[in-house]
Amino acid sequence: MAVTNVVLAGLGGQGVVKASDLLSTTAFSSGLQVKKSEVHGMSQRGGSVTTDVRFGKQVLSPMVPMGEADFLMVFESTQVDLNLGWLRPGGVLITPDLIPEGELKNRKSLNVALLGAASMVMDFSEQEWVAAIHQCFPPKLHAVNEHAFALGRKLGAGLSRPEVIEGV
């Protein structure tokens, strides 16, 4: 397995860092090497937040090079254009528009719903993801996040895997 590059972007308070923790936990629990970096900016005031997560058999750097993200997950529509440069040709863009307004029991679980969508085109089992949800959230938040994850999986069923680039 080559290194998979994921960039998560949004605004402070949207759970970008928590989503990267959940993805990192899932990848690590499946036996992969994981590296992660975070850029908070003015996150406590609703400013831009990005995290890079890289996983594979051997990962040398936590930073995703510009134009090389296999997945770009954006949690706020206003951040899509600002972050498109991270996505490589043939990569997968996942935006909040995938989840219809009002479908989530708690809008704060949008981050987990978008990971649910991404899970449909990543090589981790549903059980690995749910175990990570249980590891990353307190028990009182398990049900709402499991619901969000399942909704994301349902709505992400039509996503295509990133195109394989020869020689990578």
Short mmCIF file of C-alpha atoms in Angstrom, two decimals, residues 8 19 23 35 54 56 71 77 81 84 89 92 109 114 142:
data_model
loop_
_atom_site.label_atom_id
_atom_site.label_comp_id
_atom_site.label_asym_id
_atom_site.label_seq_id
_atom_site.Cartn_x
_atom_site.Cartn_y
_atom_site.Cartn_z
CA LEU A 8 -9.13 17.99 6.25
CA ALA A 19 -11.94 14.13 12.59
CA LEU A 23 -9.00 8.94 10.92
CA LYS A 35 1.71 10.86 10.67
CA ARG A 54 -0.78 10.46 6.02
CA GLY A 56 0.73 3.64 4.87
CA PHE A 71 -8.70 12.98 -0.26
CA SER A 77 -18.37 25.35 1.96
CA ASP A 81 -11.93 27.01 -3.09
CA LEU A 84 -8.60 22.85 -3.72
CA PRO A 89 -5.84 15.14 -10.15
CA VAL A 92 -11.64 12.67 -3.99
CA SER A 109 -21.40 15.52 14.07
CA LEU A 114 -18.13 13.21 6.23
CA HIS A 142 -21.24 7.15 20.77
#
